[in-house]
PDB file of C-alpha atoms in Angstrom:
ATOM      1  CA  MET A 159    -175.999 170.700 -12.860  1.00 38.00           C
ATOM      2  CA  LYS A 160    -179.411 170.868 -14.069  1.00 37.00           C
ATOM      3  CA  LEU A 161    -178.092 170.013 -17.658  1.00 38.00           C
ATOM      4  CA  LEU A 162    -175.801 167.293 -16.635  1.00 37.00           C
ATOM      5  CA  PHE A 163    -177.869 165.723 -14.866  1.00 34.00           C
ATOM      6  CA  LEU A 164    -180.661 165.534 -17.956  1.00 38.00           C
ATOM      7  CA  LEU A 165    -177.845 164.181 -20.334  1.00 40.00           C
ATOM      8  CA  VAL A 166    -177.279 161.305 -17.389  1.00 38.00           C
ATOM      9  CA  LEU A 167    -180.836 160.431 -17.402  1.00 39.00           C
ATOM     10  CA  LEU A 168    -181.274 160.539 -21.094  1.00 47.00           C
ATOM     11  CA  GLY A 169    -178.058 158.515 -21.158  1.00 58.00           C
ATOM     12  CA  THR A 170    -176.416 160.293 -23.447  1.00 66.00           C
ATOM     13  CA  VAL A 171    -172.258 160.516 -23.801  1.00 65.00           C
ATOM     14  CA  THR A 172    -171.356 164.334 -24.872  1.00 65.00           C
ATOM     15  CA  ALA A 173    -169.518 164.606 -28.428  1.00 73.00           C
ATOM     16  CA  LYS A 174    -165.630 163.924 -27.976  1.00 82.00           C
ATOM     17  CA  VAL A 175    -163.044 162.795 -30.566  1.00 94.00           C
ATOM     18  CA  GLN A 176    -161.576 159.379 -30.169  1.00 96.00           C
ATOM     19  CA  ASP A 177    -159.382 156.841 -32.260  1.00 97.00           C
ATOM     20  CA  LEU A 178    -161.647 154.106 -32.613  1.00 97.00           C
ATOM     21  CA  SER A 179    -158.912 151.528 -34.758  1.00 96.00           C
ATOM     22  CA  GLY A 180    -159.745 147.821 -32.959  1.00 96.00           C
ATOM     23  CA  LYS A 181    -163.343 148.983 -31.528  1.00 97.00           C
ATOM     24  CA  MET A 182    -166.932 148.729 -32.580  1.00 98.00           C
ATOM     25  CA  PHE A 183    -170.416 149.975 -31.462  1.00 98.00           C
ATOM     26  CA  THR A 184    -172.319 147.598 -30.503  1.00 98.00           C
ATOM     27  CA  PHE A 185    -176.387 148.054 -30.832  1.00 98.00           C
ATOM     28  CA  PRO A 186    -177.835 145.349 -28.203  1.00 98.00           C
ATOM     29  CA  GLN A 187    -181.191 145.605 -28.670  1.00 97.00           C
ATOM     30  CA  GLN A 188    -184.304 146.956 -30.533  1.00 96.00           C
ATOM     31  CA  THR A 189    -185.226 150.506 -29.566  1.00 97.00           C
ATOM     32  CA  ASN A 190    -186.035 154.046 -31.315  1.00 97.00           C
ATOM     33  CA  THR A 191    -183.928 155.801 -28.999  1.00 97.00           C
ATOM     34  CA  ALA A 192    -180.549 154.288 -28.882  1.00 98.00           C
ATOM     35  CA  HIS A 193    -177.999 155.606 -31.593  1.00 98.00           C
ATOM     36  CA  VAL A 194    -174.584 157.106 -32.131  1.00 98.00           C
ATOM     37  CA  ARG A 195    -174.532 160.721 -33.768  1.00 98.00           C
ATOM     38  CA  LEU A 196    -171.394 161.348 -36.033  1.00 98.00           C
ATOM     39  CA  ASN A 197    -170.075 164.695 -36.552  1.00 97.00           C
ATOM     40  CA  PRO A 198    -168.889 165.348 -40.183  1.00 96.00           C
ATOM     41  CA  ASN A 199    -165.831 167.335 -40.953  1.00 93.00           C
ATOM     42  CA  THR A 200    -167.420 169.050 -43.495  1.00 93.00           C
ATOM     43  CA  GLN A 201    -170.981 170.429 -44.875  1.00 93.00           C
ATOM     44  CA  GLY A 202    -172.308 170.283 -48.231  1.00 94.00           C
ATOM     45  CA  TYR A 203    -171.413 167.207 -50.863  1.00 97.00           C
ATOM     46  CA  ASN A 204    -171.089 166.820 -54.469  1.00 96.00           C
ATOM     47  CA  ALA A 205    -169.851 163.156 -54.156  1.00 97.00           C
ATOM     48  CA  LEU A 206    -169.457 160.794 -51.381  1.00 98.00           C
ATOM     49  CA  THR A 207    -168.260 157.692 -50.243  1.00 98.00           C
ATOM     50  CA  VAL A 208    -169.176 155.853 -47.343  1.00 98.00           C
ATOM     51  CA  CYS A 209    -167.991 152.661 -45.862  1.00 98.00           C
ATOM     52  CA  HIS A 210    -168.348 150.488 -42.955  1.00 98.00           C
ATOM     53  CA  ARG A 211    -168.562 146.912 -41.425  1.00 98.00           C
ATOM     54  CA  SER A 212    -171.466 145.307 -39.919  1.00 98.00           C
ATOM     55  CA  PHE A 213    -172.610 141.792 -37.930  1.00 98.00           C
ATOM     56  CA  THR A 214    -176.119 141.632 -37.246  1.00 97.00           C
ATOM     57  CA  ASP A 215    -178.582 138.302 -36.853  1.00 96.00           C
ATOM     58  CA  ILE A 216    -181.650 140.445 -37.141  1.00 94.00           C
ATOM     59  CA  ASN A 217    -184.113 138.762 -40.391  1.00 94.00           C
ATOM     60  CA  LYS A 218    -185.652 142.151 -40.697  1.00 95.00           C
ATOM     61  CA  ASP A 219    -185.370 145.750 -42.036  1.00 96.00           C
ATOM     62  CA  HIS A 220    -183.168 147.924 -40.314  1.00 97.00           C
ATOM     63  CA  ALA A 221    -180.934 150.938 -41.486  1.00 97.00           C
ATOM     64  CA  LEU A 222    -177.006 150.630 -42.016  1.00 98.00           C
ATOM     65  CA  PHE A 223    -176.270 154.450 -42.053  1.00 98.00           C
ATOM     66  CA  SER A 224    -178.950 157.376 -42.466  1.00 98.00           C
ATOM     67  CA  LEU A 225    -177.442 160.933 -42.894  1.00 98.00           C
ATOM     68  CA  ALA A 226    -180.334 163.689 -43.218  1.00 97.00           C
ATOM     69  CA  THR A 227    -180.245 167.356 -44.013  1.00 96.00           C
ATOM     70  CA  PRO A 228    -183.364 169.840 -42.899  1.00 95.00           C
ATOM     71  CA  SER A 229    -184.503 169.389 -46.616  1.00 94.00           C
ATOM     72  CA  HIS A 230    -183.825 165.869 -47.146  1.00 95.00           C
ATOM     73  CA  ALA A 231    -184.693 163.036 -44.132  1.00 95.00           C
ATOM     74  CA  ASN A 232    -182.635 160.437 -46.173  1.00 96.00           C
ATOM     75  CA  SER A 233    -180.251 162.751 -47.995  1.00 96.00           C
ATOM     76  CA  PHE A 234    -177.878 159.514 -48.091  1.00 97.00           C
ATOM     77  CA  LEU A 235    -179.429 156.415 -46.321  1.00 97.00           C
ATOM     78  CA  ILE A 236    -177.807 152.830 -46.574  1.00 98.00           C
ATOM     79  CA  PHE A 237    -181.212 150.515 -45.732  1.00 98.00           C
ATOM     80  CA  TRP A 238    -181.539 146.769 -45.844  1.00 97.00           C
ATOM     81  CA  GLN A 239    -184.713 145.831 -46.935  1.00 96.00           C
ATOM     82  CA  ASN A 240    -185.358 142.262 -45.516  1.00 95.00           C
ATOM     83  CA  ARG A 241    -188.392 141.005 -47.663  1.00 94.00           C
ATOM     84  CA  ASN A 242    -187.160 141.421 -50.736  1.00 95.00           C
ATOM     85  CA  GLN A 243    -183.582 140.826 -49.575  1.00 95.00           C
ATOM     86  CA  GLU A 244    -181.984 144.421 -50.716  1.00 96.00           C
ATOM     87  CA  ILE A 245    -179.718 147.294 -50.044  1.00 97.00           C
ATOM     88  CA  GLN A 246    -181.650 149.997 -50.695  1.00 97.00           C
ATOM     89  CA  PRO A 247    -179.215 153.726 -50.872  1.00 97.00           C
ATOM     90  CA  HIS A 248    -181.436 156.490 -50.750  1.00 97.00           C
ATOM     91  CA  VAL A 249    -180.028 159.733 -52.342  1.00 96.00           C
ATOM     92  CA  ARG A 250    -181.927 162.931 -51.459  1.00 95.00           C
ATOM     93  CA  ASP A 251    -184.596 161.031 -51.032  1.00 93.00           C
ATOM     94  CA  ALA A 252    -184.314 159.327 -54.230  1.00 94.00           C
ATOM     95  CA  LYS A 253    -184.032 155.302 -53.675  1.00 95.00           C
ATOM     96  CA  VAL A 254    -182.754 152.711 -55.656  1.00 96.00           C
ATOM     97  CA  GLU A 255    -182.618 148.719 -55.218  1.00 96.00           C
ATOM     98  CA  TYR A 256    -180.061 146.213 -55.216  1.00 97.00           C
ATOM     99  CA  GLY A 257    -180.574 142.375 -54.864  1.00 94.00           C
ATOM    100  CA  GLY A 258    -178.490 139.012 -55.174  1.00 93.00           C
ATOM    101  CA  TRP A 259    -176.794 139.764 -52.785  1.00 92.00           C
ATOM    102  CA  ASP A 260    -175.475 137.110 -49.902  1.00 93.00           C
ATOM    103  CA  TYR A 261    -176.380 138.902 -46.869  1.00 95.00           C
ATOM    104  CA  LYS A 262    -175.925 136.357 -44.406  1.00 96.00           C
ATOM    105  CA  LEU A 263    -176.329 136.695 -40.433  1.00 96.00           C
ATOM    106  CA  ASN A 264    -173.879 136.462 -37.761  1.00 96.00           C
ATOM    107  CA  THR A 265    -171.708 137.748 -40.328  1.00 96.00           C
ATOM    108  CA  TRP A 266    -169.076 140.329 -40.731  1.00 97.00           C
ATOM    109  CA  HIS A 267    -170.160 142.553 -44.066  1.00 97.00           C
ATOM    110  CA  SER A 268    -168.004 145.378 -45.434  1.00 98.00           C
ATOM    111  CA  ILE A 269    -170.448 147.577 -47.398  1.00 98.00           C
ATOM    112  CA  CYS A 270    -169.029 150.551 -49.335  1.00 98.00           C
ATOM    113  CA  THR A 271    -171.632 152.922 -51.592  1.00 98.00           C
ATOM    114  CA  THR A 272    -170.586 155.891 -54.047  1.00 98.00           C
ATOM    115  CA  TRP A 273    -172.295 158.746 -55.307  1.00 97.00           C
ATOM    116  CA  ASP A 274    -171.714 161.314 -57.629  1.00 96.00           C
ATOM    117  CA  SER A 275    -173.770 164.395 -57.923  1.00 95.00           C
ATOM    118  CA  VAL A 276    -172.989 165.360 -61.622  1.00 94.00           C
ATOM    119  CA  THR A 277    -174.124 161.959 -63.303  1.00 94.00           C
ATOM    120  CA  GLY A 278    -176.417 161.320 -59.787  1.00 94.00           C
ATOM    121  CA  LEU A 279    -174.982 157.606 -60.269  1.00 96.00           C
ATOM    122  CA  VAL A 280    -174.435 155.056 -56.928  1.00 97.00           C
ATOM    123  CA  GLN A 281    -173.063 152.187 -56.816  1.00 98.00           C
ATOM    124  CA  VAL A 282    -172.696 149.809 -53.828  1.00 98.00           C
ATOM    125  CA  TRP A 283    -169.720 147.246 -53.336  1.00 98.00           C
ATOM    126  CA  PHE A 284    -170.478 143.826 -50.989  1.00 97.00           C
ATOM    127  CA  ASP A 285    -167.816 142.208 -49.503  1.00 97.00           C
ATOM    128  CA  GLY A 286    -165.343 143.028 -52.294  1.00 95.00           C
ATOM    129  CA  THR A 287    -167.665 142.851 -55.025  1.00 96.00           C
ATOM    130  CA  PRO A 288    -168.903 146.074 -56.705  1.00 97.00           C
ATOM    131  CA  SER A 289    -173.090 146.194 -58.270  1.00 97.00           C
ATOM    132  CA  ILE A 290    -173.788 147.748 -61.619  1.00 97.00           C
ATOM    133  CA  ARG A 291    -174.270 151.614 -61.350  1.00 97.00           C
ATOM    134  CA  LYS A 292    -177.462 152.735 -60.796  1.00 96.00           C
ATOM    135  CA  LEU A 293    -179.296 156.397 -61.149  1.00 95.00           C
ATOM    136  CA  THR A 294    -180.649 158.161 -58.224  1.00 91.00           C
ATOM    137  CA  THR A 295    -180.600 162.451 -58.508  1.00 83.00           C
ATOM    138  CA  SER A 296    -178.204 164.622 -60.418  1.00 79.00           C
ATOM    139  CA  GLY A 297    -177.678 168.007 -60.592  1.00 80.00           C
ATOM    140  CA  GLY A 298    -177.626 168.879 -57.139  1.00 87.00           C
ATOM    141  CA  ALA A 299    -175.519 168.753 -53.962  1.00 93.00           C
ATOM    142  CA  ILE A 300    -176.130 167.570 -50.518  1.00 95.00           C
ATOM    143  CA  ASP A 301    -176.361 170.592 -48.541  1.00 94.00           C
ATOM    144  CA  GLY A 302    -177.628 171.924 -44.959  1.00 93.00           C
ATOM    145  CA  THR A 303    -176.595 171.087 -41.803  1.00 95.00           C
ATOM    146  CA  VAL A 304    -175.735 167.331 -41.849  1.00 96.00           C
ATOM    147  CA  ILE A 305    -177.094 164.508 -38.908  1.00 97.00           C
ATOM    148  CA  ALA A 306    -175.636 161.386 -39.523  1.00 98.00           C
ATOM    149  CA  ILE A 307    -176.607 158.666 -37.408  1.00 98.00           C
ATOM    150  CA  LEU A 308    -175.497 155.102 -36.662  1.00 98.00           C
ATOM    151  CA  GLY A 309    -178.236 152.299 -35.145  1.00 98.00           C
ATOM    152  CA  GLN A 310    -181.567 154.297 -36.361  1.00 98.00           C
ATOM    153  CA  GLU A 311    -183.175 155.743 -39.500  1.00 97.00           C
ATOM    154  CA  GLN A 312    -184.235 159.259 -39.592  1.00 97.00           C
ATOM    155  CA  ASP A 313    -187.809 160.299 -40.886  1.00 95.00           C
ATOM    156  CA  SER A 314    -186.864 163.509 -39.948  1.00 95.00           C
ATOM    157  CA  HIS A 315    -183.552 165.798 -39.478  1.00 96.00           C
ATOM    158  CA  GLY A 316    -182.101 164.043 -36.386  1.00 94.00           C
ATOM    159  CA  GLY A 317    -185.044 161.875 -35.509  1.00 95.00           C
ATOM    160  CA  GLY A 318    -188.194 160.055 -36.153  1.00 96.00           C
ATOM    161  CA  PHE A 319    -186.758 156.731 -35.735  1.00 98.00           C
ATOM    162  CA  ASP A 320    -189.175 153.559 -35.770  1.00 97.00           C
ATOM    163  CA  ILE A 321    -187.942 150.399 -33.771  1.00 97.00           C
ATOM    164  CA  ASN A 322    -189.234 148.375 -36.430  1.00 96.00           C
ATOM    165  CA  GLN A 323    -186.060 149.869 -38.648  1.00 97.00           C
ATOM    166  CA  SER A 324    -183.430 150.050 -35.806  1.00 97.00           C
ATOM    167  CA  PHE A 325    -180.229 148.207 -35.938  1.00 98.00           C
ATOM    168  CA  VAL A 326    -179.310 145.351 -33.413  1.00 98.00           C
ATOM    169  CA  GLY A 327    -175.635 144.239 -33.891  1.00 98.00           C
ATOM    170  CA  MET A 328    -172.176 145.311 -34.437  1.00 98.00           C
ATOM    171  CA  ILE A 329    -171.082 148.334 -36.897  1.00 98.00           C
ATOM    172  CA  THR A 330    -166.693 149.354 -37.061  1.00 98.00           C
ATOM    173  CA  ASP A 331    -164.582 151.090 -39.496  1.00 98.00           C
ATOM    174  CA  VAL A 332    -167.242 153.508 -40.676  1.00 98.00           C
ATOM    175  CA  HIS A 333    -165.306 156.337 -43.063  1.00 98.00           C
ATOM    176  CA  MET A 334    -166.928 158.868 -45.663  1.00 98.00           C
ATOM    177  CA  TRP A 335    -165.281 160.897 -48.241  1.00 98.00           C
ATOM    178  CA  ASP A 336    -166.153 163.403 -49.762  1.00 97.00           C
ATOM    179  CA  PHE A 337    -165.046 162.196 -53.204  1.00 97.00           C
ATOM    180  CA  ILE A 338    -165.768 158.406 -54.834  1.00 97.00           C
ATOM    181  CA  LEU A 339    -162.655 156.194 -53.896  1.00 97.00           C
ATOM    182  CA  SER A 340    -161.233 154.257 -56.467  1.00 96.00           C
ATOM    183  CA  SER A 341    -161.732 150.597 -56.905  1.00 96.00           C
ATOM    184  CA  CYS A 342    -158.090 149.441 -55.699  1.00 96.00           C
ATOM    185  CA  GLU A 343    -158.876 151.751 -52.392  1.00 97.00           C
ATOM    186  CA  ILE A 344    -162.522 149.926 -52.320  1.00 97.00           C
ATOM    187  CA  HIS A 345    -160.692 146.743 -52.278  1.00 96.00           C
ATOM    188  CA  GLN A 346    -157.913 147.923 -49.587  1.00 96.00           C
ATOM    189  CA  TYR A 347    -160.723 148.693 -47.464  1.00 97.00           C
ATOM    190  CA  MET A 348    -162.745 145.319 -48.266  1.00 96.00           C
ATOM    191  CA  GLU A 349    -159.307 143.585 -47.229  1.00 94.00           C
ATOM    192  CA  GLU A 350    -158.531 145.236 -44.327  1.00 92.00           C
ATOM    193  CA  ARG A 351    -155.278 146.178 -45.404  1.00 90.00           C
ATOM    194  CA  TYR A 352    -154.092 149.947 -45.623  1.00 89.00           C
ATOM    195  CA  TYR A 353    -156.678 152.447 -47.330  1.00 91.00           C
ATOM    196  CA  PRO A 354    -156.748 156.316 -46.950  1.00 93.00           C
ATOM    197  CA  THR A 355    -159.133 157.207 -43.719  1.00 96.00           C
ATOM    198  CA  GLY A 356    -162.293 159.423 -44.309  1.00 97.00           C
ATOM    199  CA  ASN A 357    -161.455 162.970 -44.910  1.00 97.00           C
ATOM    200  CA  VAL A 358    -165.567 163.586 -43.958  1.00 98.00           C
ATOM    201  CA  LEU A 359    -165.754 160.978 -41.166  1.00 98.00           C
ATOM    202  CA  ASN A 360    -162.963 158.806 -39.819  1.00 98.00           C
ATOM    203  CA  TRP A 361    -163.159 156.193 -37.875  1.00 98.00           C
ATOM    204  CA  ARG A 362    -159.737 156.501 -36.600  1.00 97.00           C
ATOM    205  CA  ALA A 363    -160.674 159.981 -34.986  1.00 97.00           C
ATOM    206  CA  LEU A 364    -164.464 159.887 -34.789  1.00 98.00           C
ATOM    207  CA  ASP A 365    -166.342 162.947 -33.233  1.00 97.00           C
ATOM    208  CA  PHE A 366    -169.537 161.235 -32.047  1.00 97.00           C
ATOM    209  CA  GLU A 367    -172.270 161.454 -29.552  1.00 97.00           C
ATOM    210  CA  ILE A 368    -173.397 157.990 -28.277  1.00 97.00           C
ATOM    211  CA  THR A 369    -177.817 158.215 -26.749  1.00 97.00           C
ATOM    212  CA  GLY A 370    -178.784 155.164 -25.047  1.00 97.00           C
ATOM    213  CA  ASN A 371    -177.850 151.891 -24.666  1.00 97.00           C
ATOM    214  CA  VAL A 372    -174.784 151.924 -27.011  1.00 98.00           C
ATOM    215  CA  GLU A 373    -171.453 150.145 -26.020  1.00 97.00           C
ATOM    216  CA  ILE A 374    -167.990 150.540 -27.094  1.00 97.00           C
ATOM    217  CA  GLU A 375    -166.342 147.685 -27.006  1.00 97.00           C
ATOM    218  CA  ASN A 376    -162.858 145.513 -28.555  1.00 97.00           C
ATOM    219  CA  LYS A 377    -163.652 144.312 -32.098  1.00 91.00           C
ATOM    220  CA  VAL A 378    -164.445 140.533 -32.249  1.00 75.00           C
ATOM    221  CA  GLN A 379    -161.714 138.915 -33.950  1.00 71.00           C
ATOM    222  CA  ILE A 380    -162.036 135.037 -35.522  1.00 65.00           C
ATOM    223  CA  CYS A 381    -158.988 133.370 -34.286  1.00 65.00           C
ATOM    224  CA  HIS A 382    -158.102 130.503 -36.310  1.00 52.00           C
TER     225      HIS A 382
END
């Protein structure tokens, strides 16, 4: 009973698996507590593809996807750096910068990020357009107990949240694969056509926990 009371007090929804097709997570305010923890199906990655769609009106730095291990707080981080207008992927704490994107506010954006441990190359796909490949870190896998977070950027394993890096808006269709999707598969994701669901994180069978003020709502559809 004490444990149940504590979970209610903290606003934590215990882990469960749900099909979130047609749904989205809504993060309605800046905070250093509210987040969604995603529980991956597997641990240890030699390659990754992470895709998601997001919608925000915040004109500041914010985390789009944060994956940490005990040895690397930024094992796989996708971050929007507002001052330089850059998407900044981090892999095992090594960062690269991608500028030149039309990151409009109050607009849905589809973003996929890929990484291969053999070459160390990272690539970002933004609304169907691929970036060049850039070098981060090679020769090592992402190992250790993985914690994946939406809504916050982890400065430590599972914590260290900074309100100034929190996400405000909506996120949907989060998938993660332990291999690099083909360009055709990424285009299919971008265009919301048939694509293989993630084998590590699968939006259609997502294992997650909500802490704080995060809502599950029907995905906003634009009618013509």
